[in-house]
Amino acid sequence: MSIEIRNLIHTYMAGGPFERTAIEDVSLTIEDGEFVGLIGHTGSGKSTLIMHLNGLIKPTSGSILVDGLDLMDKKTSLKDVRKKVGLVFQYPEYQLFEETILKDVMFGPKNLGLSDQEAEERARHALRQVGLADESMYEKSPFELSGGQKRRVAIAGVLAMKPTTLILDEPTAGLDPRGREEILSLIKRYHEEEKVTLIMVSHSMTDVSRLCSRILVMDHSRLVMNGTPDEVFMNGDRLMQAGLALPPCAELAERLRGAGFDIPADAYRPGELKQAILRSLGRGKSHA
Amino acid sequence: MLDNITLGQYLPGNSFLHRMDPRAKILLTVVMIVAVFTANTWIGYAGLFLFIGGTALLSRINLKFIIKGVKPIFYIILLTFFINLFFNSGETVLVEWGVVRITKEGLVNATFMALRLLLLVFCTQLLTLTTSPIALTDGLERLLKPLSKIGFPSHELAMMMSIALRFIPTLMEETDKIMKAQMARGADFESGNLINRAKAMLPLLVPLFVSAFRRADELAMAMEARCYRGGDNRTRMKVLKFTKVDAIAAAAVLAMTAFAIIF
Ligand SMILES: Nc1ncnc2c1ncn2[C@@H]1O[C@H](COP(=O)(O)OP(=O)(O)O)[C@@H](O)[C@H]1O
Ligand SMILES: [Mg+2]
């Protein structure tokens, strides 16, 4: 499912004394099945941008096409759009409200008009997909869970709607390293298994570099970079300007290149970088 | 959708009104309200309108904001107008149609009543739009201070008010966020009959309450960590002081009140 954004502008509280333009002339295309990282400093407009993609907020001007559906068209049913585009908000655990975990996850599917039975099947499946396989906990209150578990339940609530595009807004914010790792690997697995289009918002370059095949960088309401990770990381200065830091491995690679070592541009993940270093030390083959 | 509530909002500035002492502003607003409710002639109301309009211009606040404040209570004003119009036992009948009987006195009374409410909103809008919530509660606390001698919890009340005011925008933001998050899950807050709509509020209200309690807890903890022990012997960073500006304003308001009562 493709997404096309043309000259999007969004101004909050237009005309008032607190007017603020959060998106300034952004155009981009996302192809079917891509895994895209959207990155930028706090307040750069990431959340505002993604809320447009399922019609939660309306552009001040510009156009958005989701799978051929024109979101600006009054005749487009927002329900159809929200069925296709699943949006997991930042700190999604704050939206839990039902008595039991299972019921909470069923909320989305039921809003789509599915029967109780079908909704429950989907909920159980989604809960297994986020790594909550222990069925005995499904009848517990979601408020009894730990932070990381709550977040997984909330993500399952969106997965159960079976969107063909999944958007996650800072899914690892506020988690400890282990919780982070779990969430990232479940996102990766989900993308591989379900072949959905995936957009992950983050301000961690490291997370994005590990998973995404393309990176969008936002700075002060504008889209300033759009390319593969190595294209983006080659431009470390611009990233610094945008208030972001290179992932440690990319930074090390750059410093090694500066010191005259032959490190290829695509060596920005720990594994590739290790190989590249070993190779340039002349020990590559035997240890590979 | 929550953007258009201006009641209680503060617009920073540096006008005559902004520079006044909050105590003076509160007291003079009360005096103005008394004037608004005692005025009983067209001349009186014309004077009040001119006076309040002039003050609004002096405040250099966009008039749109002051007028927008009427929106939330527009129907109350309308209802008051019609109740006064229909249930009035005047002499000069203008229209008589079945049980409906509109008299000249009724019409005048109803109009005055609507004008009073309108002017009441304008006065309070001018107060809250030009006074920061902190200054407002500070002023209120100082004004109520004498009452603490007889056991009235003036400091506690002011603290509660300032905390409540401080959290209104936060809660509105939170409401907006949770609403959007549930809408992304297919929730529908807008259609259906009354019962369905009330039920649809549950996914919004439960998370909202949970987070409000969490916030309250965190705030209490943070206040205790900084040794908050109530108002006794607390000094203030900004000491309130009456100035010439307040004297001029007081003179103007008192003159206006006299005018409204005499005519
Ligand atoms: N509901 C809103 N009303 C007014 N301004 C907003 C609102 N939401 C976000 N903003 C402003 O828009 C800008 C972009 O915010 P956001 O999209 O949340 O950025 P990010 O997700 O990249 O941190 C920020 O300056 C923020 O203050
Ligand atoms: Mg954000």
Coordinates of C-alpha atoms and ligand atoms in Angstrom, one line a residue:
Chain A
M1 CA 0.0 0.0 0.0
S2 CA 1.5 3.3 -1.0
I3 CA 1.4 6.7 0.6
E4 CA 1.8 9.9 -1.3
I5 CA 2.1 13.3 0.4
R6 CA 2.3 16.4 -1.7
N7 CA 3.2 19.8 -0.4
L8 CA 1.7 19.2 3.0
I9 CA 1.5 22.2 5.3
H10 CA -0.1 22.1 8.8
T11 CA -0.6 25.1 11.0
Y12 CA -1.9 24.7 14.6
M13 CA -4.3 27.3 15.9
A14 CA -4.1 29.3 12.6
G15 CA -4.9 32.9 13.0
G16 CA -4.6 33.0 16.8
P17 CA -1.8 34.5 18.9
F18 CA -0.4 31.0 19.5
E19 CA -0.2 30.0 15.8
R20 CA 2.5 27.5 15.0
T21 CA 3.4 25.8 11.7
A22 CA 4.3 22.2 12.6
I23 CA 4.7 21.0 9.0
E24 CA 6.1 23.1 6.3
D25 CA 5.8 21.9 2.7
V26 CA 6.6 18.2 3.0
S27 CA 6.4 15.9 0.0
L28 CA 7.2 12.3 0.1
T29 CA 6.2 8.9 -1.2
I30 CA 6.3 5.6 0.7
E31 CA 6.1 2.4 -1.3
D32 CA 4.3 -0.8 -0.5
G33 CA 6.1 -3.0 2.0
E34 CA 8.8 -0.5 2.9
F35 CA 10.2 -0.1 6.4
V36 CA 10.7 3.6 6.9
G37 CA 12.3 5.4 9.8
L38 CA 11.1 9.0 10.6
I39 CA 13.5 10.8 12.8
G40 CA 13.9 14.3 14.1
H41 CA 14.4 16.2 17.4
T42 CA 11.5 16.8 19.7
G43 CA 9.0 19.3 18.3
S44 CA 10.2 18.8 14.7
G45 CA 6.8 17.8 13.6
K46 CA 7.0 14.0 13.4
S47 CA 3.8 13.2 15.3
T48 CA 1.9 15.9 13.5
L49 CA 3.0 14.4 10.1
I50 CA 1.9 10.8 10.9
M51 CA -1.4 11.9 12.4
H52 CA -2.3 13.1 8.9
L53 CA -1.9 9.6 7.5
N54 CA -5.1 8.2 8.9
G55 CA -7.1 11.4 8.9
L56 CA -6.8 12.3 12.6
I57 CA -5.9 15.8 11.7
K58 CA -6.5 17.7 8.4
P59 CA -3.8 19.4 6.4
T60 CA -3.9 23.2 6.3
S61 CA -3.0 22.7 2.6
G62 CA -1.5 20.0 0.4
S63 CA -2.7 16.5 -0.5
I64 CA -2.4 13.0 0.9
L65 CA -3.1 9.8 -1.0
V66 CA -3.3 6.6 0.9
D67 CA -3.6 3.5 -1.3
G68 CA -5.3 5.7 -3.9
L69 CA -7.8 7.2 -1.4
D70 CA -7.6 11.0 -1.3
L71 CA -7.8 12.0 2.3
M72 CA -8.8 15.6 1.4
D73 CA -11.9 14.3 -0.4
K74 CA -15.0 14.6 1.7
K75 CA -16.4 11.4 0.3
T76 CA -13.5 9.3 1.5
S77 CA -14.6 7.3 4.6
L78 CA -12.2 7.9 7.4
K79 CA -13.2 4.5 8.8
D80 CA -11.8 2.8 5.7
V81 CA -8.6 4.8 6.0
R82 CA -8.2 3.9 9.7
K83 CA -8.8 0.2 8.8
K84 CA -5.8 0.3 6.5
V85 CA -3.5 2.6 8.5
G86 CA -2.9 1.5 12.1
L87 CA -1.4 4.1 14.3
V88 CA 0.3 3.3 17.6
F89 CA 0.7 6.6 19.5
Q90 CA 3.6 7.5 21.8
Y91 CA 3.1 6.0 25.2
P92 CA 0.2 3.9 23.9
E93 CA -0.2 2.3 27.4
Y94 CA -2.0 5.4 28.5
Q95 CA -4.9 4.5 26.2
L96 CA -5.7 1.2 27.9
F97 CA -9.2 1.3 29.6
E98 CA -10.9 -2.0 29.6
E99 CA -11.4 -4.4 32.5
T100 CA -9.3 -7.2 30.9
I101 CA -6.4 -7.3 28.6
L102 CA -8.3 -9.4 26.0
K103 CA -11.3 -7.0 26.0
D104 CA -8.9 -4.0 25.5
V105 CA -7.3 -5.6 22.5
M106 CA -10.7 -6.5 21.1
F107 CA -11.8 -2.9 21.2
G108 CA -10.3 -2.0 17.8
P109 CA -11.6 -5.1 15.8
K110 CA -15.1 -4.6 17.3
N111 CA -15.1 -1.0 16.2
L112 CA -14.4 -2.3 12.7
G113 CA -17.7 -4.2 13.0
L114 CA -16.4 -7.7 13.6
S115 CA -18.3 -10.3 15.6
D116 CA -17.2 -11.0 19.2
Q117 CA -15.8 -14.3 18.2
E118 CA -13.8 -13.0 15.3
A119 CA -12.6 -10.1 17.4
E120 CA -11.5 -12.4 20.1
E121 CA -9.6 -14.6 17.6
R122 CA -7.8 -11.6 16.3
A123 CA -7.0 -10.3 19.7
R124 CA -5.5 -13.6 20.8
H125 CA -3.4 -13.8 17.7
A126 CA -2.2 -10.2 18.1
L127 CA -1.3 -10.8 21.7
R128 CA 0.8 -13.8 20.7
Q129 CA 2.4 -11.7 18.0
V130 CA 3.6 -9.2 20.6
G131 CA 5.0 -12.0 22.7
L132 CA 2.3 -12.4 25.3
A133 CA 1.6 -16.1 24.8
D134 CA 0.5 -16.9 28.3
E135 CA -3.3 -17.1 27.9
S136 CA -3.9 -17.2 31.7
M137 CA -3.1 -13.4 31.9
Y138 CA -5.6 -12.4 29.2
E139 CA -8.4 -12.1 31.8
K140 CA -6.3 -9.8 34.1
S141 CA -6.7 -6.1 34.3
P142 CA -4.2 -4.3 32.0
F143 CA -3.4 -2.0 34.8
E144 CA -1.7 -4.8 36.7
L145 CA 1.0 -5.2 34.1
S146 CA 4.5 -3.8 34.0
G147 CA 5.3 -0.8 31.8
G148 CA 6.8 -2.9 28.9
Q149 CA 3.9 -5.4 29.0
K150 CA 1.3 -2.6 29.0
R151 CA 2.9 -1.2 25.9
R152 CA 2.8 -4.5 24.2
V153 CA -0.8 -4.9 25.0
A154 CA -1.5 -1.5 23.5
I155 CA 0.4 -2.4 20.4
A156 CA -1.5 -5.6 20.1
G157 CA -4.7 -3.5 20.2
V158 CA -3.7 -1.9 16.9
L159 CA -2.2 -5.1 15.3
A160 CA -5.6 -6.8 15.9
M161 CA -7.1 -4.4 13.4
K162 CA -4.8 -5.9 10.8
P163 CA -3.7 -2.7 9.2
T164 CA -1.8 -2.9 5.9
T165 CA 0.3 0.1 7.0
L166 CA 1.5 0.2 10.6
I167 CA 2.8 3.5 12.1
L168 CA 4.5 3.5 15.5
D169 CA 5.3 6.8 17.2
E170 CA 8.4 6.4 19.3
P171 CA 7.6 2.8 20.3
T172 CA 10.6 2.5 22.6
A173 CA 10.3 5.8 24.4
G174 CA 10.8 5.4 28.2
L175 CA 11.6 1.7 28.2
D176 CA 14.7 0.1 29.7
P177 CA 17.2 -1.5 27.3
R178 CA 15.6 -4.9 27.5
G179 CA 12.1 -3.7 26.9
R180 CA 13.4 -1.7 24.0
E181 CA 15.1 -4.7 22.5
E182 CA 11.9 -6.7 22.8
I183 CA 9.7 -4.1 21.2
L184 CA 12.2 -3.6 18.3
S185 CA 12.6 -7.2 17.6
L186 CA 8.8 -7.8 17.6
I187 CA 8.4 -4.9 15.2
K188 CA 11.0 -6.3 12.9
R189 CA 9.4 -9.8 13.0
Y190 CA 6.0 -8.4 12.4
H191 CA 7.3 -6.5 9.3
E192 CA 8.9 -9.6 7.9
E193 CA 5.9 -11.9 8.6
E194 CA 3.0 -9.7 7.6
K195 CA 4.7 -7.8 4.7
V196 CA 3.1 -4.6 5.9
T197 CA 4.3 -1.1 5.1
L198 CA 5.9 0.2 8.3
I199 CA 6.8 3.6 9.5
M200 CA 8.6 4.0 12.8
V201 CA 9.1 7.4 14.4
S202 CA 12.1 7.7 16.6
H203 CA 14.7 10.0 17.8
S204 CA 17.2 7.3 18.2
M205 CA 19.4 6.9 15.2
T206 CA 20.6 3.6 16.5
D207 CA 17.1 2.1 16.5
V208 CA 16.3 3.4 13.1
S209 CA 19.6 2.4 11.5
R210 CA 19.1 -1.2 12.7
L211 CA 15.8 -1.8 11.1
C212 CA 14.8 0.7 8.4
S213 CA 15.6 0.5 4.7
R214 CA 14.9 4.2 4.3
I215 CA 15.3 7.2 6.7
L216 CA 13.3 10.5 6.6
V217 CA 14.9 13.3 8.7
M218 CA 12.8 16.2 9.9
D219 CA 14.2 19.4 11.2
H220 CA 12.1 22.4 12.3
S221 CA 8.9 21.4 10.5
R222 CA 10.7 20.5 7.3
L223 CA 11.8 17.2 5.7
V224 CA 15.5 17.7 5.3
M225 CA 16.8 14.3 4.3
N226 CA 15.2 11.3 2.6
G227 CA 17.4 8.3 1.7
T228 CA 18.9 5.0 2.6
P229 CA 20.7 4.8 5.9
D230 CA 24.2 5.0 4.3
E231 CA 23.1 8.1 2.3
V232 CA 21.9 9.7 5.4
F233 CA 24.8 8.8 7.6
M234 CA 27.3 10.1 5.0
N235 CA 26.0 13.5 5.9
G236 CA 26.8 13.5 9.6
D237 CA 27.2 17.3 9.7
R238 CA 23.6 17.9 8.5
L239 CA 22.4 15.5 11.1
M240 CA 24.2 17.3 13.9
Q241 CA 22.6 20.5 12.7
A242 CA 19.2 18.9 12.9
G243 CA 20.0 18.1 16.6
L244 CA 20.6 14.4 16.0
A245 CA 23.6 12.2 16.5
L246 CA 25.0 9.5 14.3
P247 CA 24.6 6.0 15.7
P248 CA 27.9 5.1 17.5
C249 CA 28.9 2.6 14.8
A250 CA 28.4 5.0 12.0
E251 CA 30.4 7.6 13.9
L252 CA 33.3 5.1 14.5
A253 CA 33.2 4.2 10.8
E254 CA 33.4 7.8 9.9
R255 CA 36.4 8.4 12.2
L256 CA 38.2 5.3 10.8
R257 CA 37.6 6.6 7.3
G258 CA 39.0 9.9 8.4
A259 CA 42.1 8.1 9.7
G260 CA 42.6 6.6 6.3
F261 CA 41.0 3.1 6.8
D262 CA 39.0 1.7 4.0
I263 CA 35.5 1.3 5.5
P264 CA 32.6 1.0 3.0
A265 CA 29.6 3.4 3.4
D266 CA 27.2 0.7 4.3
A267 CA 29.1 -0.4 7.4
Y268 CA 27.0 1.4 10.0
R269 CA 25.7 -1.6 12.0
P270 CA 27.9 -3.4 14.5
G271 CA 28.1 -6.6 12.4
E272 CA 29.1 -5.0 9.2
L273 CA 31.5 -2.6 10.9
K274 CA 33.3 -5.5 12.6
Q275 CA 33.7 -7.3 9.3
A276 CA 35.0 -4.1 7.6
I277 CA 37.5 -3.4 10.4
L278 CA 38.8 -7.0 10.3
R279 CA 39.1 -6.9 6.6
S280 CA 41.1 -3.7 6.6
L281 CA 43.3 -5.1 9.2
G282 CA 43.9 -8.0 6.8
R283 CA 42.2 -10.6 9.0
G284 CA 38.8 -10.6 7.4
K285 CA 38.7 -14.0 5.7
S286 CA 39.9 -16.2 8.5
H287 CA 37.5 -14.7 11.1
A288 CA 34.5 -14.1 8.9
Chain B
M1 CA -11.8 20.7 18.6
L2 CA -10.8 22.0 22.0
D3 CA -9.0 25.0 20.5
N4 CA -11.9 27.4 20.8
I5 CA -12.4 27.6 24.5
T6 CA -11.1 31.0 25.6
L7 CA -12.8 31.2 29.0
G8 CA -10.1 31.5 31.6
Q9 CA -7.3 31.8 29.0
Y10 CA -4.5 34.4 29.6
L11 CA -3.0 36.5 26.8
P12 CA 0.3 38.0 27.9
G13 CA 0.9 41.7 27.2
N14 CA 2.1 45.0 28.6
S15 CA -1.0 47.2 28.5
F16 CA -2.5 49.4 31.2
L17 CA -4.6 46.5 32.3
H18 CA -1.8 44.0 32.3
R19 CA 0.2 46.2 34.6
M20 CA -2.5 46.6 37.2
D21 CA -2.2 44.9 40.6
P22 CA -4.3 41.7 40.5
R23 CA -6.0 42.6 43.8
A24 CA -7.1 45.9 42.3
K25 CA -8.4 44.2 39.2
I26 CA -10.4 41.6 41.1
L27 CA -12.0 44.2 43.4
L28 CA -12.7 46.6 40.5
T29 CA -14.2 43.7 38.5
V30 CA -16.5 43.0 41.4
V31 CA -17.5 46.7 41.5
M32 CA -18.1 46.7 37.8
I33 CA -20.3 43.6 38.1
V34 CA -22.3 45.4 40.8
A35 CA -22.7 48.4 38.5
V36 CA -23.8 46.1 35.6
F37 CA -26.5 44.5 37.8
T38 CA -27.8 47.8 39.3
A39 CA -27.9 49.8 36.1
N40 CA -31.5 50.0 35.0
T41 CA -31.7 52.5 32.1
W42 CA -30.6 52.6 28.4
I43 CA -28.3 55.5 29.2
G44 CA -26.7 53.5 32.0
Y45 CA -26.1 50.5 29.7
A46 CA -24.8 52.6 26.9
G47 CA -22.3 54.1 29.3
L48 CA -21.3 50.7 30.6
F49 CA -20.8 49.4 27.1
L50 CA -18.7 52.3 26.1
F51 CA -16.6 52.0 29.3
I52 CA -16.0 48.3 28.9
G53 CA -15.4 48.7 25.2
G54 CA -12.9 51.4 25.9
T55 CA -11.2 49.3 28.5
A56 CA -11.0 46.4 26.1
L57 CA -9.3 48.7 23.5
L58 CA -6.9 49.8 26.2
S59 CA -6.0 46.2 27.0
R60 CA -4.8 45.8 23.3
I61 CA -6.4 42.4 23.2
N62 CA -7.9 41.3 20.0
L63 CA -11.7 41.9 20.5
K64 CA -12.3 38.5 18.8
F65 CA -11.1 36.8 22.0
I66 CA -13.4 38.8 24.3
I67 CA -16.4 38.1 22.1
K68 CA -15.5 34.4 21.7
G69 CA -15.8 34.1 25.5
V70 CA -19.6 34.5 25.0
K71 CA -19.9 31.3 22.9
P72 CA -20.0 28.8 25.8
I73 CA -22.8 30.6 27.5
F74 CA -24.6 31.9 24.5
Y75 CA -27.5 29.6 25.0
I76 CA -27.8 30.5 28.6
I77 CA -28.1 34.1 27.6
L78 CA -30.7 33.2 25.0
L79 CA -32.7 31.2 27.5
T80 CA -32.6 33.9 30.1
F81 CA -33.8 36.4 27.5
F82 CA -36.8 34.2 26.5
I83 CA -37.8 33.3 30.1
N84 CA -37.8 37.0 31.0
L85 CA -39.7 37.8 27.9
F86 CA -42.5 35.3 28.4
F87 CA -42.9 35.3 32.2
N88 CA -43.3 39.0 32.8
S89 CA -46.4 40.7 34.0
G90 CA -46.2 44.1 32.3
E91 CA -49.0 46.4 31.4
T92 CA -48.4 47.5 27.7
V93 CA -49.1 44.4 25.7
L94 CA -47.2 44.2 22.4
V95 CA -48.2 40.7 21.2
E96 CA -50.8 38.4 22.5
W97 CA -51.1 35.0 21.0
G98 CA -52.7 32.2 23.0
V99 CA -50.7 31.7 26.2
V100 CA -47.9 33.8 24.8
R101 CA -48.0 37.3 26.0
I102 CA -45.2 39.7 25.3
T103 CA -45.3 43.1 27.0
K104 CA -43.2 46.2 26.6
E105 CA -41.9 46.0 30.1
G106 CA -41.1 42.3 29.5
L107 CA -39.1 43.1 26.4
V108 CA -37.1 45.8 28.1
N109 CA -36.5 43.6 31.2
A110 CA -35.4 40.7 29.0
T111 CA -33.0 42.8 27.0
F112 CA -31.5 44.3 30.2
M113 CA -31.0 40.8 31.6
A114 CA -29.3 39.6 28.4
L115 CA -27.1 42.8 28.4
R116 CA -26.2 42.2 32.0
L117 CA -25.0 38.6 31.3
L118 CA -23.1 39.8 28.2
L119 CA -21.4 42.6 30.2
L120 CA -20.7 40.2 33.0
V121 CA -18.8 37.9 30.6
F122 CA -16.9 40.8 29.1
C123 CA -15.8 42.0 32.5
T124 CA -14.6 38.6 33.6
Q125 CA -13.0 38.0 30.2
L126 CA -11.1 41.3 30.6
L127 CA -9.9 40.1 34.0
T128 CA -8.8 36.6 33.1
L129 CA -7.4 37.6 29.7
T130 CA -5.0 40.2 31.1
T131 CA -4.1 38.4 34.4
S132 CA -2.0 35.3 34.6
P133 CA -3.5 32.5 36.6
I134 CA -0.7 32.8 39.1
A135 CA -1.2 36.5 39.6
L136 CA -5.0 35.9 39.8
T137 CA -4.8 33.3 42.6
D138 CA -2.1 35.3 44.3
G139 CA -4.4 38.4 44.4
L140 CA -7.3 36.3 45.6
E141 CA -5.2 34.8 48.4
R142 CA -4.2 38.2 49.6
L143 CA -7.7 39.5 49.4
L144 CA -9.1 36.5 51.4
K145 CA -6.2 36.6 53.9
P146 CA -8.2 38.5 56.6
L147 CA -10.7 35.7 56.6
S148 CA -8.0 33.1 57.7
K149 CA -8.2 34.7 61.2
I150 CA -11.7 33.1 61.5
G151 CA -10.4 29.8 60.2
F152 CA -11.1 30.3 56.5
P153 CA -8.4 28.3 54.5
S154 CA -7.5 31.1 52.2
H155 CA -4.0 29.8 51.3
E156 CA -5.2 26.3 50.7
L157 CA -8.0 27.5 48.5
A158 CA -5.7 29.7 46.5
M159 CA -3.2 26.8 46.1
M160 CA -5.9 24.5 45.0
M161 CA -7.2 27.0 42.5
S162 CA -3.8 27.7 41.0
I163 CA -3.1 23.9 40.7
A164 CA -6.4 23.4 39.0
L165 CA -5.8 26.3 36.6
R166 CA -2.3 25.1 35.9
F167 CA -3.6 21.6 34.9
I168 CA -6.5 22.7 32.7
P169 CA -4.4 23.0 29.6
T170 CA -2.5 19.8 30.4
L171 CA -5.8 17.9 30.8
M172 CA -7.2 19.4 27.6
E173 CA -4.0 18.3 25.8
E174 CA -4.3 14.9 27.3
T175 CA -8.0 14.6 26.3
D176 CA -7.1 15.5 22.8
K177 CA -4.3 12.9 22.6
I178 CA -6.4 10.1 24.1
M179 CA -9.3 10.9 21.9
K180 CA -7.1 10.7 18.9
A181 CA -5.5 7.5 20.0
Q182 CA -8.9 5.9 20.5
M183 CA -10.2 7.3 17.2
A184 CA -7.2 5.6 15.5
R185 CA -8.6 2.4 17.0
G186 CA -11.9 3.1 15.3
A187 CA -13.7 4.7 18.3
D188 CA -16.5 7.1 17.3
F189 CA -17.3 9.9 19.6
E190 CA -19.6 11.8 17.4
S191 CA -22.5 9.7 16.1
G192 CA -25.1 7.5 17.8
N193 CA -27.8 8.3 20.3
L194 CA -27.3 9.7 23.8
I195 CA -26.7 6.4 25.5
N196 CA -24.3 5.1 22.9
R197 CA -22.5 8.3 23.0
A198 CA -22.2 8.2 26.8
K199 CA -20.8 4.7 26.5
A200 CA -18.4 5.8 23.9
M201 CA -16.9 8.2 26.4
L202 CA -15.6 5.4 28.6
P203 CA -12.4 4.8 26.5
L204 CA -11.7 8.4 27.0
L205 CA -12.7 8.9 30.6
V206 CA -10.9 5.9 32.1
P207 CA -7.5 6.8 30.8
L208 CA -8.1 10.4 31.6
F209 CA -8.9 9.7 35.3
V210 CA -6.0 7.2 35.6
S211 CA -3.6 9.8 34.4
A212 CA -5.1 12.6 36.4
F213 CA -4.7 10.6 39.6
R214 CA -1.1 9.7 38.6
R215 CA -0.3 13.3 38.0
A216 CA -1.9 14.4 41.3
D217 CA 0.2 11.8 43.1
E218 CA 3.4 12.9 41.4
L219 CA 2.7 16.5 42.2
A220 CA 2.0 15.9 45.8
M221 CA 5.3 13.9 46.0
A222 CA 7.2 16.7 44.3
M223 CA 5.7 19.3 46.6
E224 CA 6.6 17.4 49.7
A225 CA 10.1 16.8 48.4
R226 CA 10.4 20.5 48.4
C227 CA 9.1 20.8 51.9
Y228 CA 5.8 22.4 51.2
R229 CA 4.0 22.9 54.5
G230 CA 1.1 25.1 53.7
G231 CA 1.0 28.9 53.7
D232 CA 2.3 29.8 57.2
N233 CA 5.3 32.1 57.0
R234 CA 5.7 31.7 53.3
T235 CA 7.3 34.6 51.6
R236 CA 6.7 35.5 48.0
M237 CA 8.9 36.0 45.0
K238 CA 6.7 38.8 43.6
V239 CA 5.4 41.1 46.3
L240 CA 2.2 42.7 45.2
K241 CA 2.1 46.5 45.2
F242 CA -0.6 49.1 44.4
T243 CA 0.6 51.7 42.0
K244 CA -0.6 54.9 40.3
V245 CA -2.2 52.8 37.5
D246 CA -4.4 51.1 40.1
A247 CA -5.5 54.5 41.5
I248 CA -6.5 55.8 38.1
A249 CA -8.4 52.7 37.3
A250 CA -10.2 52.8 40.6
A251 CA -11.2 56.4 40.1
A252 CA -12.5 55.6 36.6
V253 CA -14.5 52.5 37.7
L254 CA -16.0 54.3 40.7
A255 CA -17.1 57.2 38.5
M256 CA -18.6 54.8 36.0
T257 CA -20.4 52.9 38.8
A258 CA -21.8 56.2 40.2
F259 CA -23.0 57.1 36.7
A260 CA -24.7 53.7 36.1
I261 CA -26.5 53.9 39.5
I262 CA -27.6 57.5 39.2
F263 CA -29.0 57.4 35.7
Ligands
LIG1 N1 -2.3 20.1 19.5 C1 -1.4 21.0 19.3 N2 -1.7 22.3 19.4 C2 -0.7 23.2 19.2 N3 0.5 23.0 18.8 C3 0.9 21.7 18.7 C4 0.0 20.7 19.0 N4 0.6 19.5 18.8 C5 1.9 19.8 18.5 N5 2.1 21.2 18.5 C6 3.3 21.9 18.1 O1 3.8 21.5 16.9 C7 5.2 21.2 16.9 C8 5.4 19.8 16.4 O2 5.0 18.9 17.3 P1 5.1 17.3 17.1 O3 4.5 17.0 15.8 O4 4.4 16.7 18.3 O5 6.6 17.1 17.1 P2 7.4 15.7 17.4 O6 6.5 14.6 17.4 O7 8.5 15.7 16.3 O8 8.1 15.9 18.8 C9 5.7 21.5 18.3 O9 6.3 22.7 18.3 C10 4.4 21.4 19.1 O10 4.5 22.3 20.2
MG2 MG 6.0 13.2 18.9

